[in-house]
Every structure is written in structure tokens, then in C-alpha cells.
Short mmCIF file of C-alpha atoms in Angstrom, two decimals:
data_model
loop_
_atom_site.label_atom_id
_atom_site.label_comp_id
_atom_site.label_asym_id
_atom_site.label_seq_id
_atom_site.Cartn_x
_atom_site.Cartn_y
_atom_site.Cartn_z
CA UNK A 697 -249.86 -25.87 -162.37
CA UNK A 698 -249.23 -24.06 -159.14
CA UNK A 699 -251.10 -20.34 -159.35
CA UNK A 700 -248.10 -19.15 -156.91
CA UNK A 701 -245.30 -20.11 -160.09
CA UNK A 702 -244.83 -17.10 -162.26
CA UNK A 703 -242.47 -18.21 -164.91
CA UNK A 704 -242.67 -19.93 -168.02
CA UNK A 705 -242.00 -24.02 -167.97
CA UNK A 706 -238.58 -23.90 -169.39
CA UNK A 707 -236.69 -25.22 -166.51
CA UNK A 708 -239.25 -28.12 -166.04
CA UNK A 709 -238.97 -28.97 -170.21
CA UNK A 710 -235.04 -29.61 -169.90
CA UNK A 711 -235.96 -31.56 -166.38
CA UNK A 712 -237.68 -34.07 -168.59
CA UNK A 713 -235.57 -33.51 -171.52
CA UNK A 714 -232.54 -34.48 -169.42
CA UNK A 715 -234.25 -37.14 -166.66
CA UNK A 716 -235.94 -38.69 -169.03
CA UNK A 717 -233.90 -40.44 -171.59
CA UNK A 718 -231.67 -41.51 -168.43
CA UNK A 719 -234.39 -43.64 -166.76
CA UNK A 720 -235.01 -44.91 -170.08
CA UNK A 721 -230.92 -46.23 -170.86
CA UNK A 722 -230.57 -46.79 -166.97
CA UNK A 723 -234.04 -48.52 -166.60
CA UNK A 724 -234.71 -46.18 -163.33
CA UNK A 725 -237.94 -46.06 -161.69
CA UNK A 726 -240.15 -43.13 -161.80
CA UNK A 727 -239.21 -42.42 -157.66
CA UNK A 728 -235.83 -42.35 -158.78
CA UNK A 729 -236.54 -40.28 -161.93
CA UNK A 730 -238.45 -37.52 -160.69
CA UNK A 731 -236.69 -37.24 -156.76
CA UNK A 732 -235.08 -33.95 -155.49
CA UNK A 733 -231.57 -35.09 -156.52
CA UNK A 734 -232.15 -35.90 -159.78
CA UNK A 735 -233.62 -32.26 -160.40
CA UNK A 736 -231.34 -30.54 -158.54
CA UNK A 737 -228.70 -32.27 -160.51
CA UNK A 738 -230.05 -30.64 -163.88
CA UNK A 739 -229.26 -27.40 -162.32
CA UNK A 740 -225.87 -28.98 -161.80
CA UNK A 741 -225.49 -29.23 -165.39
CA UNK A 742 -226.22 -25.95 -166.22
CA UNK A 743 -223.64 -24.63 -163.34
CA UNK A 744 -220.75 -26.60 -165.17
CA UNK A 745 -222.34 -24.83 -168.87
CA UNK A 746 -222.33 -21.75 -167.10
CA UNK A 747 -218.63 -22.25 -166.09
CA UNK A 748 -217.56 -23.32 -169.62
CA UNK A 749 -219.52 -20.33 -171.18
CA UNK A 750 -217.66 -17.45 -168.70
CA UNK A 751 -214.61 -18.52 -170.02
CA UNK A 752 -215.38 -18.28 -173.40
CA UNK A 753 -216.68 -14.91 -173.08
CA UNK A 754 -213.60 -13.69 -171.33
CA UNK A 755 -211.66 -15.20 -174.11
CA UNK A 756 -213.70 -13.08 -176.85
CA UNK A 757 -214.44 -9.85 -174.54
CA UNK A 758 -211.19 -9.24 -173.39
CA UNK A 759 -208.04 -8.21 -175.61
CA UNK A 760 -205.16 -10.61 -175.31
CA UNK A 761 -202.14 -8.44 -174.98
CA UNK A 762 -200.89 -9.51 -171.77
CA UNK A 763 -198.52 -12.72 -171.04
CA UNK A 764 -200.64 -12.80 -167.58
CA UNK A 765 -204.10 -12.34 -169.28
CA UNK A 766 -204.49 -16.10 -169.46
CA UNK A 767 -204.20 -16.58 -165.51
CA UNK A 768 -206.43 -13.47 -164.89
CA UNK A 769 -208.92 -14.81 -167.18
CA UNK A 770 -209.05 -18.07 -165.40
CA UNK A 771 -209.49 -15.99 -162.39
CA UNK A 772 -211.94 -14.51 -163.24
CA UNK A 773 -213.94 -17.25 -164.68
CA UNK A 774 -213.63 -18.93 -161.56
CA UNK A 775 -214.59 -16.03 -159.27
CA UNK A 776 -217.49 -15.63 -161.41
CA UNK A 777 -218.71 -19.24 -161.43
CA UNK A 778 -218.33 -19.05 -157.57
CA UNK A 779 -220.42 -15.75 -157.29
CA UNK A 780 -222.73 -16.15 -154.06
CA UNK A 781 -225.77 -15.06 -154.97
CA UNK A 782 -225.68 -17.46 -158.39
CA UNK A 783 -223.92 -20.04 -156.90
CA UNK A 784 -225.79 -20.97 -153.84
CA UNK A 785 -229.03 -21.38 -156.64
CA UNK A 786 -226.76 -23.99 -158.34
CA UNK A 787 -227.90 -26.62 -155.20
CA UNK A 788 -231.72 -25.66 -155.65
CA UNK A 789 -234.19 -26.44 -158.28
CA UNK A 790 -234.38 -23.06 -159.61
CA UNK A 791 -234.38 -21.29 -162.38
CA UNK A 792 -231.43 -19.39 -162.42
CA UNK A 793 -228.64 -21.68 -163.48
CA UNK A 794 -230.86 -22.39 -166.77
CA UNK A 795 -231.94 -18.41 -167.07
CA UNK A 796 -227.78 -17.42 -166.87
CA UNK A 797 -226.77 -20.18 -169.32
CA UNK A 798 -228.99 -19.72 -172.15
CA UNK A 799 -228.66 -15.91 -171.62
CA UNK A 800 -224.49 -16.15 -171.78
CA UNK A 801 -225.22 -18.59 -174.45
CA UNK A 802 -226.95 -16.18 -176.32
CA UNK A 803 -224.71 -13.47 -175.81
CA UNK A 804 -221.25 -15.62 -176.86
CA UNK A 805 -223.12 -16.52 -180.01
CA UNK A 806 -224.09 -12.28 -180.71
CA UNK A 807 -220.45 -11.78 -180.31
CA UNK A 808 -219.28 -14.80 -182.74
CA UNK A 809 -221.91 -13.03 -185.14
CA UNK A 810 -224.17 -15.91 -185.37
CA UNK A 811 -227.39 -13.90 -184.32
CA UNK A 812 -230.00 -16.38 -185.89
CA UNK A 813 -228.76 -19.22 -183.39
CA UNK A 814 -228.65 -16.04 -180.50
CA UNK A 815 -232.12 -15.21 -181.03
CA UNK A 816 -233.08 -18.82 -180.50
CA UNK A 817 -230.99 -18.95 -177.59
CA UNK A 818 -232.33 -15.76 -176.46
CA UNK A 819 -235.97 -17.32 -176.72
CA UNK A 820 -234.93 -20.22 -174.28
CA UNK A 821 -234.11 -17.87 -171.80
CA UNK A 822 -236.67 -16.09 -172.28
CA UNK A 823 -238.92 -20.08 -171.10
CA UNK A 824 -236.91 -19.61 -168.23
CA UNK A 825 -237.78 -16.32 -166.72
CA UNK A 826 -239.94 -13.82 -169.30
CA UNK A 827 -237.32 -10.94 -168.43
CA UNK A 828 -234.61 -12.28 -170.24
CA UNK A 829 -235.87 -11.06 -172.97
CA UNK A 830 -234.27 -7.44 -171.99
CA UNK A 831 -230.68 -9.35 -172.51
CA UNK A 832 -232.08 -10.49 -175.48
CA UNK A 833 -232.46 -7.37 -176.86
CA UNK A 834 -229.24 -6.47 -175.50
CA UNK A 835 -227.63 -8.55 -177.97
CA UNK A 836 -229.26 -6.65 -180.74
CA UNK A 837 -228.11 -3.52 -178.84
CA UNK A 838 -225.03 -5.00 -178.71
CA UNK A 839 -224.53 -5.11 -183.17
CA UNK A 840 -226.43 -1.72 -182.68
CA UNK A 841 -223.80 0.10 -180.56
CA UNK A 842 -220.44 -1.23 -182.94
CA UNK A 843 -222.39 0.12 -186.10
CA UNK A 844 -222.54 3.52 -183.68
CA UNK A 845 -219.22 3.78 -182.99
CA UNK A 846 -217.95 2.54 -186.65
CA UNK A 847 -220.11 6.09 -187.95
CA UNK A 848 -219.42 7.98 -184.50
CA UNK A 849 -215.43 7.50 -185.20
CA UNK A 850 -215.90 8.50 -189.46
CA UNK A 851 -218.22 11.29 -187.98
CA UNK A 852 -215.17 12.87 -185.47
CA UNK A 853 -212.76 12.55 -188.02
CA UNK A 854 -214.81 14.82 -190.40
CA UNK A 855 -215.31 17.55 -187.81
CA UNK A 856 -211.40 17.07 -187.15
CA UNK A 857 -210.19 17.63 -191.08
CA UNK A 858 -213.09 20.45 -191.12
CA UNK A 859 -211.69 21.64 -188.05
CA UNK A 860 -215.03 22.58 -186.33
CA UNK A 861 -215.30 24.21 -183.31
CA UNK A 862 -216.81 21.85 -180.39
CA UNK A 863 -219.59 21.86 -178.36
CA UNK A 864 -219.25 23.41 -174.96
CA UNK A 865 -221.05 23.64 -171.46
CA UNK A 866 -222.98 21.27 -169.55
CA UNK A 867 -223.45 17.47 -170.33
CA UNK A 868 -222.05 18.42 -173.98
CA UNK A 869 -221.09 15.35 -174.50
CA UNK A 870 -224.49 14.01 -174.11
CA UNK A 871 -225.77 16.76 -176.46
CA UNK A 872 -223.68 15.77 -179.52
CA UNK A 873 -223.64 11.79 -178.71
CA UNK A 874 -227.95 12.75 -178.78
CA UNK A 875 -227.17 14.81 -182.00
CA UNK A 876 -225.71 12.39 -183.63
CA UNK A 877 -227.73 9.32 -183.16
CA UNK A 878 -230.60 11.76 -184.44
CA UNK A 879 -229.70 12.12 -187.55
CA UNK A 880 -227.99 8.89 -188.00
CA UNK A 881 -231.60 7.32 -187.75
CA UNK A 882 -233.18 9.99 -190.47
CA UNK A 883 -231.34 7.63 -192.45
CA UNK A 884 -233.11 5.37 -194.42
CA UNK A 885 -230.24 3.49 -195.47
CA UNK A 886 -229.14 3.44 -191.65
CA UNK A 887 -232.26 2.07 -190.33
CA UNK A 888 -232.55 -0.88 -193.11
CA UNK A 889 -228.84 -1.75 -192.39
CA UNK A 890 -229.35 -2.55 -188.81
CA UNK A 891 -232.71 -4.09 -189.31
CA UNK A 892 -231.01 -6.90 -191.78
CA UNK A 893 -228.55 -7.53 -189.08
CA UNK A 894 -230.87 -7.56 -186.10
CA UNK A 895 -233.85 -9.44 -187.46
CA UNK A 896 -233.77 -12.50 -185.28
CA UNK A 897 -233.56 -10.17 -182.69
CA UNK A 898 -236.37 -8.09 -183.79
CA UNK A 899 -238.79 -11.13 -184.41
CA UNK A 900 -238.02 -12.54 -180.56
CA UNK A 901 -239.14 -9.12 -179.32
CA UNK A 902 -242.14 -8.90 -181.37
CA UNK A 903 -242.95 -12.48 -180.36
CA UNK A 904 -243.30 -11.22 -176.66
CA UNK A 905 -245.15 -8.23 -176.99
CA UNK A 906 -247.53 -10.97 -178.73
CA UNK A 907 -247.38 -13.15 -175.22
CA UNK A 908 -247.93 -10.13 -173.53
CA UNK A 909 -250.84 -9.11 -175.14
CA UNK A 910 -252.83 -12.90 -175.67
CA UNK A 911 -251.29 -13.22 -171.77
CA UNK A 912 -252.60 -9.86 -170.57
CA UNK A 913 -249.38 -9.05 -169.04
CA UNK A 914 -246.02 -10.56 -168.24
CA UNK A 915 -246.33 -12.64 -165.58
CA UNK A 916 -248.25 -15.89 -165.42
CA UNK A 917 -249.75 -17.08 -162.25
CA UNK A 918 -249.53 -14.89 -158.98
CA UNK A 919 -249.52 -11.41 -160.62
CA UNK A 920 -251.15 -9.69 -157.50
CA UNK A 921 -247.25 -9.71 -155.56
CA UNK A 922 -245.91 -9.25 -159.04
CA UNK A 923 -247.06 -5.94 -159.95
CA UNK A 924 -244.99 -3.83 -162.51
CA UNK A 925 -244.20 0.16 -161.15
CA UNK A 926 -241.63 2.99 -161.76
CA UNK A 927 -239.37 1.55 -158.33
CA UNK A 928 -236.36 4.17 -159.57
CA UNK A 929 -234.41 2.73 -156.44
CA UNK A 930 -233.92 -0.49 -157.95
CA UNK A 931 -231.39 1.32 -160.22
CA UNK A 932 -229.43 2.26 -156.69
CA UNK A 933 -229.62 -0.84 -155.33
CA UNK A 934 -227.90 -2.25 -158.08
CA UNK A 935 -225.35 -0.06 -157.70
CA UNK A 936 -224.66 -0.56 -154.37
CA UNK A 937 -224.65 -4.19 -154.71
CA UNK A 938 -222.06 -4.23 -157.60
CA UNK A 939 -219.99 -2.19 -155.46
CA UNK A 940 -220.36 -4.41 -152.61
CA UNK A 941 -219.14 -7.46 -154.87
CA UNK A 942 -217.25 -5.97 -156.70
CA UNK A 943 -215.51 -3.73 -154.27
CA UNK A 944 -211.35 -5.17 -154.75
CA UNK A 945 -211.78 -3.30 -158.01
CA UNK A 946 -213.92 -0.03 -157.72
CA UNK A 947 -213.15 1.45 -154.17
CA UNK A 948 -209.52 2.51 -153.11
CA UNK A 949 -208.51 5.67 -151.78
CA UNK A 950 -207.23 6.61 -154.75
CA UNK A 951 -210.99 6.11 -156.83
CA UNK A 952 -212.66 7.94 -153.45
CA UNK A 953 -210.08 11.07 -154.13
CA UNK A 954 -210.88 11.37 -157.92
CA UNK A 955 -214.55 11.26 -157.31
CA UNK A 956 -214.10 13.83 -155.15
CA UNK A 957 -212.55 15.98 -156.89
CA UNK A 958 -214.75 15.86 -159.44
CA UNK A 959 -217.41 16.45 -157.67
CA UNK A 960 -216.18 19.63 -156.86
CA UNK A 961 -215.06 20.57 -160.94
CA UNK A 962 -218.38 19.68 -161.71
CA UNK A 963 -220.58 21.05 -159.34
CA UNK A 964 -223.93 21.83 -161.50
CA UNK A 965 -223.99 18.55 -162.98
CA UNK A 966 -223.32 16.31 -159.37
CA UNK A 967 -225.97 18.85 -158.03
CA UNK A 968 -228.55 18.15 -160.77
CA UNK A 969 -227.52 14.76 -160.06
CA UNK A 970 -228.18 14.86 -156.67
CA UNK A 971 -231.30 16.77 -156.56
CA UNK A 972 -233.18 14.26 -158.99
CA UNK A 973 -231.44 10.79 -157.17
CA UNK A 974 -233.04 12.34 -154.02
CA UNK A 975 -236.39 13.10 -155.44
CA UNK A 976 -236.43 9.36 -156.75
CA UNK A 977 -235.56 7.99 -153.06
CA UNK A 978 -238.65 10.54 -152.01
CA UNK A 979 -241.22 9.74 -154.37
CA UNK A 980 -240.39 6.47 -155.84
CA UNK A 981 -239.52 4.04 -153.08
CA UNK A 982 -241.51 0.54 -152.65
CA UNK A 983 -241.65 -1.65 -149.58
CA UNK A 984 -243.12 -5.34 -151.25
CA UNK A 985 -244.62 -7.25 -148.65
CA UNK A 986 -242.43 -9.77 -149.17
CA UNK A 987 -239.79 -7.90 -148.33
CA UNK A 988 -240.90 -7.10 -144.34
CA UNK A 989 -242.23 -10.55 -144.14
CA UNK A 990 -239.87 -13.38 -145.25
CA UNK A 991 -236.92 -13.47 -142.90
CA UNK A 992 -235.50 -16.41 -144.86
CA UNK A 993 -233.55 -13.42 -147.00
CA UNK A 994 -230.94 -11.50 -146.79
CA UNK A 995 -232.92 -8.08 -148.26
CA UNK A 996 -235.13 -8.19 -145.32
CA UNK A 997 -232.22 -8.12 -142.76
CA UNK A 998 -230.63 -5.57 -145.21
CA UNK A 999 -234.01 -3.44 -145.38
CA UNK A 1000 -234.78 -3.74 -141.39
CA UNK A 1001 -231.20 -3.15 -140.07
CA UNK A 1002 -230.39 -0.63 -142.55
CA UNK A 1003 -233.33 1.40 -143.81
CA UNK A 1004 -235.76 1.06 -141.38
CA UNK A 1005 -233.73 3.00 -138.64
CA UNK A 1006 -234.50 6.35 -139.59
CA UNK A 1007 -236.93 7.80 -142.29
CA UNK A 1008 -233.54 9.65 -143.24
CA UNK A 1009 -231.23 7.04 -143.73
CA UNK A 1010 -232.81 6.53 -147.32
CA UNK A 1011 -231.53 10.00 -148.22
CA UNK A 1012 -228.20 9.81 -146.35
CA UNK A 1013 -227.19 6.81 -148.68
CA UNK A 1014 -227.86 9.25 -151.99
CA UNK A 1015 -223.83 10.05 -151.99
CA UNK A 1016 -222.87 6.34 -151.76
CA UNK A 1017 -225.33 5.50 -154.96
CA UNK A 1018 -223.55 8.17 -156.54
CA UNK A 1019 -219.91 7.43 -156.35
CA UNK A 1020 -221.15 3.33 -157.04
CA UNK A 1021 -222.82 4.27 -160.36
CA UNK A 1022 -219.85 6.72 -160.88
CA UNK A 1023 -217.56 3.63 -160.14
CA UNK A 1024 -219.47 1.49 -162.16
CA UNK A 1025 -219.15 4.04 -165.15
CA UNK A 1026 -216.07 4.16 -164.92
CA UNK A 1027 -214.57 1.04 -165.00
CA UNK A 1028 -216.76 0.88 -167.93
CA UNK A 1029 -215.29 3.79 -169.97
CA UNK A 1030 -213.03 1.28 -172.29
CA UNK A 1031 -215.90 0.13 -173.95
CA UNK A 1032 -217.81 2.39 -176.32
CA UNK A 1033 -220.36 5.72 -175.32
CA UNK A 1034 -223.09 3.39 -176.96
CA UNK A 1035 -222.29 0.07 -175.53
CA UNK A 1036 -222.80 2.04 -172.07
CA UNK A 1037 -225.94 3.73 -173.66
CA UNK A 1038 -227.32 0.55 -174.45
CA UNK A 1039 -226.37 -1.61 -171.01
CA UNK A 1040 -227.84 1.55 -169.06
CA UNK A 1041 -230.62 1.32 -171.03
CA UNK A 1042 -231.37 -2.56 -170.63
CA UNK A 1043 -230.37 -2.10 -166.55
CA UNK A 1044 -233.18 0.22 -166.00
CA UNK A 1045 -235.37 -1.61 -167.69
CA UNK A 1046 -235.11 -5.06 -166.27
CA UNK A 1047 -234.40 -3.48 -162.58
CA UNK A 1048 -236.65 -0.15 -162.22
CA UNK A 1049 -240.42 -2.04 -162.87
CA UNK A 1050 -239.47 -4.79 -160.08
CA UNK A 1051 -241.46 -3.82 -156.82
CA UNK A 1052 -239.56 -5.99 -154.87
CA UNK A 1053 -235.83 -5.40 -153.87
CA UNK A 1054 -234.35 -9.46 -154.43
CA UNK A 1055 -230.65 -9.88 -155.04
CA UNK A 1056 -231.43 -12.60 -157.81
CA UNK A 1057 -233.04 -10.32 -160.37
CA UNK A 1058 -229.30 -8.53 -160.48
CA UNK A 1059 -227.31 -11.56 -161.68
CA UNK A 1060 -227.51 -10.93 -164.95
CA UNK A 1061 -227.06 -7.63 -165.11
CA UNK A 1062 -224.07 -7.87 -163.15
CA UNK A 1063 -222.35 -10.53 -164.65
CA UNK A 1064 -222.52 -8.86 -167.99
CA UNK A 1065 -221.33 -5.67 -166.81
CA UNK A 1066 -218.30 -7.97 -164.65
CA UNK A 1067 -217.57 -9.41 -167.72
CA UNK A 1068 -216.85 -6.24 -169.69
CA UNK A 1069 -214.44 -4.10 -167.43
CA UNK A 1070 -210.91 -4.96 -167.72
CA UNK A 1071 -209.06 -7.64 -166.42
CA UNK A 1072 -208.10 -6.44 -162.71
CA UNK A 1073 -204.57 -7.87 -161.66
CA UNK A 1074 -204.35 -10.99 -160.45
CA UNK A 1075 -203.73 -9.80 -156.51
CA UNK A 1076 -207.77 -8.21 -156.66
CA UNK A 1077 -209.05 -11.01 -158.47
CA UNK A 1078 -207.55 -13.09 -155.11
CA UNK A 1079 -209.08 -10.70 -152.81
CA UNK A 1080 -212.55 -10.85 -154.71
CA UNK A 1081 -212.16 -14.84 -154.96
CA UNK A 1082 -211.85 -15.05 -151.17
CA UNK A 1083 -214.35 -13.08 -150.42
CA UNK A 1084 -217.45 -14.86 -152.61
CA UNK A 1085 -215.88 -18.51 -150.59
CA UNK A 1086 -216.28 -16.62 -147.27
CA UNK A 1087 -219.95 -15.24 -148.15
CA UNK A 1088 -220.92 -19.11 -149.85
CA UNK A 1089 -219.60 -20.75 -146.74
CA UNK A 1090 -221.17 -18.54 -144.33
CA UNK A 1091 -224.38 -19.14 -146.52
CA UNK A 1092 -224.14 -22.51 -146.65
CA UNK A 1093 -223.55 -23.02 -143.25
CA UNK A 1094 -226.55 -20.41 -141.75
CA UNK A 1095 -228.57 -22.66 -144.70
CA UNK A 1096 -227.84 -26.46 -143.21
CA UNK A 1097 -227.45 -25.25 -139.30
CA UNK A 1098 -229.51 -22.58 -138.27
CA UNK A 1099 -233.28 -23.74 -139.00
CA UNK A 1100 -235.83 -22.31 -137.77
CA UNK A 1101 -240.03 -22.34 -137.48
CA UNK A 1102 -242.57 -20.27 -138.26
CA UNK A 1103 -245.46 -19.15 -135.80
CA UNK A 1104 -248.56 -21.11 -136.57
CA UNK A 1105 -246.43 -23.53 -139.04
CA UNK A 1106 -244.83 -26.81 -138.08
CA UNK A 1107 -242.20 -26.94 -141.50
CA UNK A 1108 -238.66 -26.20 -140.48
CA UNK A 1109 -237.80 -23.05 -142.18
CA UNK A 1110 -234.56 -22.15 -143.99
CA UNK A 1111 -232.11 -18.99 -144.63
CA UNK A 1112 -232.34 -18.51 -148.25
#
């Protein structure tokens, strides 16, 4: 076992399940068996799962109440399956094409209802990189946040027949969503409900915080460049990513002009905002070493050619995190206050305790969020599809031409 591996076996287990049982019915020798190709190919397999599993999830996600939902639903599985930063792993033996399909697997299966076989599901990610686990719990948030809304809609009607005056001033909203969800769990009857439907769920979770305690943490191997810490950032990153890739449908004019506007309805609130964001970049940002010393990334020509101009330029990006997460929320706003509540709350937690900025740890999160906003016409979903084939071919091509070598190292080095 190599100390410098930090994730569970999973991906290696399927290697043999799959490799295996061929060289066995193909009589191949073990050279043949256990070559580059032949485990690169296993993350093949799980690229063309992955594929299959997007469109199912658009199927069940999104409403069909369109004659053109079909084609933008194709679209979209396509642009999704094609999305760089998963797709170039595809061609590698890593473990992201098995971490994304058991995770989606897991998630389809939460929405069919069929949580036992989620939970399981959920634990196979979970082999695959111990973080998972967060999306595994997001399926239990997921049955959580519909028996919300079910009582959240009963509870607005009542207040509408009693005619009761609302709530007013700042973040009001907030306040009675935080009201309510307080005494909806003084409820005894409440409580057992949602543990009788989240069980499986519940058990997985327990299960780790066994492994992390015989473990004696959550990473296995290298821990010393692995170490957990409040990085607050993370959360901005993410947001600026997603708008990056996702930019065709959350900037326009038109989005820029509403954001500003109410920016200056709600000035208290964007100030507060504002204030506290900046206070994060101040007191909260990380620099991992590998960040300033692997050039074979794009973060470190991201970090050095963006943030390391100026000590300032940190703090002059605050407005741009703000209208991305405003973006983000809403093209989010037709799903439910608690389905937001709950993806927020699963975001944070798998991004914020990662020291090091890597685009890789934000494929799940934004997948699941891409899946959920509605379908964008078919003209965007063009514009988005050409540009992931521009950014994989340019990839691809830095990748297979432009090699390079280290100082005090004779292996040709790679981008990415």
C-alpha cells in the first residue's frame, strides 16, 4: 500500500472485480490483465454508467411539460457527460468516474424511493473517496426536505385561513423558515417519522463516524498534506467555478441588472453580506503547498496569475463571489427553501474543511446542483456544449504535446 494514497480501495476492488473474470473467459495473461489499458478501461465503464445515469436523473428531476424537453434533456445529458474537469479523469486510472457513478447511483435510487439499495450505493462511494459520504447524507436530506415542505405548505395555509399578520424586517424569511423547523422537531412524532424513512441513511453515517474513530481521522495514508481546517474560501471558489461553467445560463445583462438592483433595495443585508465574505477572505484563506508547487494544474496558474498579483486582489473578487452565489441561488429558487437548506448545507461541508483549492473535489457538488435548475433552452445548452469540447480539446492537446521536466528529475512531466 502506497503511504502517499489517501482513499479507500474501492476503485482497485471493481479493477479486479471487472479484469479478473475477463482473463479468466479470455485466458489473458497476467501482463495483459493488470496493464495501463486494461485499468484505464474500467474507468471507461464507469464513464458510459455515468452517461446512462445523467439521463435518468434528468428524466425524474425535471418536469415533462415541454414538447422540446426531450431534446434539452439529451442536451444536457450530453454536456454533462462531456464536462472537462470529469471528463478528462475518464482516460486516467482515477477515482472519479467510480466516486460520480455510485454517488448518481445512489441519488437516482433516493429519488425512486428505494433508500435501502441508496444507502448501499451510498457506501460504495463512500470505498471510493471517504467524502462521499456528505452526498450520502444528502440523499437522506433529500426525503428530509419533501417532508419540510409537505408541513411548511399545511403550515402557510393555516396562517392564511387564520389570517395572521407576517413577519417583517430583515432576513424574515430566514426567521420563520428557522421558526418553523424548530418546532417541527419538538415533535416526537416528527422526529420518529423521518427516522423510519431515513434509516439506511442513518446507519451509513453512523458507520463512518465508527471508521473515523478506529481510523483516527478521515484520511488514510498521507494525512500530513491532508489536513482538515475552516478554508471558508472554498465556498467562493465554488461559486466562481460554477459560474465559469455554467456561465450560458447565469450571466446576461439582464441577471447583472437585477442583481444590481437589488443590491441597492437591500442594502443592510448585501452589506452584512459583504462585511462577513470579506472577513472570511481576511482571516480564513489557505495557500496548500501543493498548490504553489505543482505546475501540472490548472489552480496553480489560476492562483499565481490571478491572486498572487496583489495582496488586494483577494478582496476585489468579494463582489464577483457574491453575484455567483446569488446566481447560483437563483436559478435554484424552483426547488424548495429546504432542498436549498440542505444542498447549502452539504456544499459547505464537503468544500470548506479542504485546505487545498483542486477543481476535482467540486464535481459532485456541481453536477447535482446542474442537474436541478431548469432546463435552459436548447440555444444555451449549444453554447455550454461548445464550450466544455473547446476546454477538453485544449486539455487534451496541452496533455499529449506540451511535456515538460522537472529540475533534478529525469520523468517527463504532464499538464494535468
Amino acid at each position: 500500500w502506497d503511504p502517499m494514497i489517501t482513499t479507500l480501495p474501492g476503485l482497485y476492488l471493481v479493477s479486479v472485480g471487472v479484469v479478473k473474470p475477463a482473463s479468466w473467459i479470455l485466458g489473458w495473461s497476467e501482463h495483459v490483465v493488470c496493464s495501463i489499458g486494461m485499468l484505464r478501461f474500467v474507468n471507461l465503464l464507469f464513464s458510459v454508467g455515468n452517461f446512462y445515469l445523467l439521463y435518468l436523473l434528468f428524466r425524474k428531476v425535471q418536469p415533462r411539460n415541454k414538447a422540446s424537453s426531450s431534446i434539452q434533456r439529451i442536451l444536457s445529458t450530453l454536456t454533462l457527460a462531456v464536462f472537462p474537469t470529469l471528463y478528462f479523469f475518464n482516460f486516467l486510472y482515477y477515482t472519479e468516474p467510480g466516486s460520480v457513478f455510485f454517488t448518481l447511483f445512489a441519488y437516482l435510487m433516493c429519488l425512486y424511493g428505494n433508500h435501502r439499495t441508496s444507502a448501499l450505493l451510498g457506501f460504495c462511494g463512500f470505498m471510493f473517496r471517504q467524502t462521499n459520504i456528505i452526498w450520502a447524507a444528502f440523499c437522506a436530506g433529500q426525503v428530509i426536505a419533501q417532508k419540510f415542505t409537505e408541513a411548511w405548505k399545511t403550515e402557510l395555509q393555516k396562517k392564511k385561513e387564520e389570517r395572521l399578520p407576517p413577519i417583517k424586517g430583515p432576513f424574515s424569511e430566514l426567521r420563520r423558515v428557522l421558526q418553523f423547523l424548530l418546532v417541527y422537531s419538538m415533535s416526537f412524532k416528527n422526529l420518529s417519522m423521518l427516522f423510519l424513512l431515513t434509516w439506511p441513511y442513518i446507519l451509513l453515517v453512523f458507520a463512518f463516524f465508527v471508521f473515523v474513530v478506529v481510523n483516527g481521522g478521515i484520511v488514510i495514508g498521507d494525512r500530513s498534506s491532508h489536513e482538515a481546517c475552516l478554508h471558508f474560501p472554498q465556498l467562493f471558489y465554488f461559486f466562481s467555478f460554477t459560474l465559469f461553467f455554467s456561465f450560458p445560463h447565469l450571466l446576461s445583462p439582464t441577471k447583472v441588472k437585477t442583481f444590481l438592483s437589488l443590491i441597492w433595495k437591500r442594502r443592510v443585508q448585501f452589506s452584512v453580506i459583504m462585511l462577513v465574505s470579506v472577513f472570511f477572505v481576511w482571516k480564513f484563506t489557505y495557500v496548500h503547498k501543493y498548490l504553489l508547487a505543482d505546475n501540472r494544474h490548472y489552480t496553480f496558474y489560476v492562483w499565481k496569475r490571478v491572486f498572487q498579483r496583489h495582496e488586494i486582489v483577494k478582496y476585489l473578487l468579494v463582489p464577483a463571489y457574491m453575484f455567483a452565489g446569488w446566481a447560483i441561488a437563483d436559478s435554484l429558487k424552483s426547488k424548495s427553501i429546504f432542498w436549498n437548506l440542505m444542498f447549502f448545507v452539504c456544499l459547505v461541508t464537503s468544500t470548506v474543511p479542504q485546505k487545498l483549492l483542486e477543481f476535482r473535489y467540486f464535481i459532485l457538488p456541481y453536477i447535482i446542483y446542474r442537474l436541478n435548475i431548469p432546463l435552459p433552452p436548447i440555444s444555451r445548452l449549444v453554447c455550454e456544449l461548445a464550450c466544455y469540447t473547446v476546454v477538453n480539446f485544449l486539455t487534451f492537446y496541452i496533455f499529449l504535446n506540451k511535456t515538460f521536466q522537472w529540475p533534478n528529475n529525469q520523468d517527463i512531466q504532464r499538464f494535468m
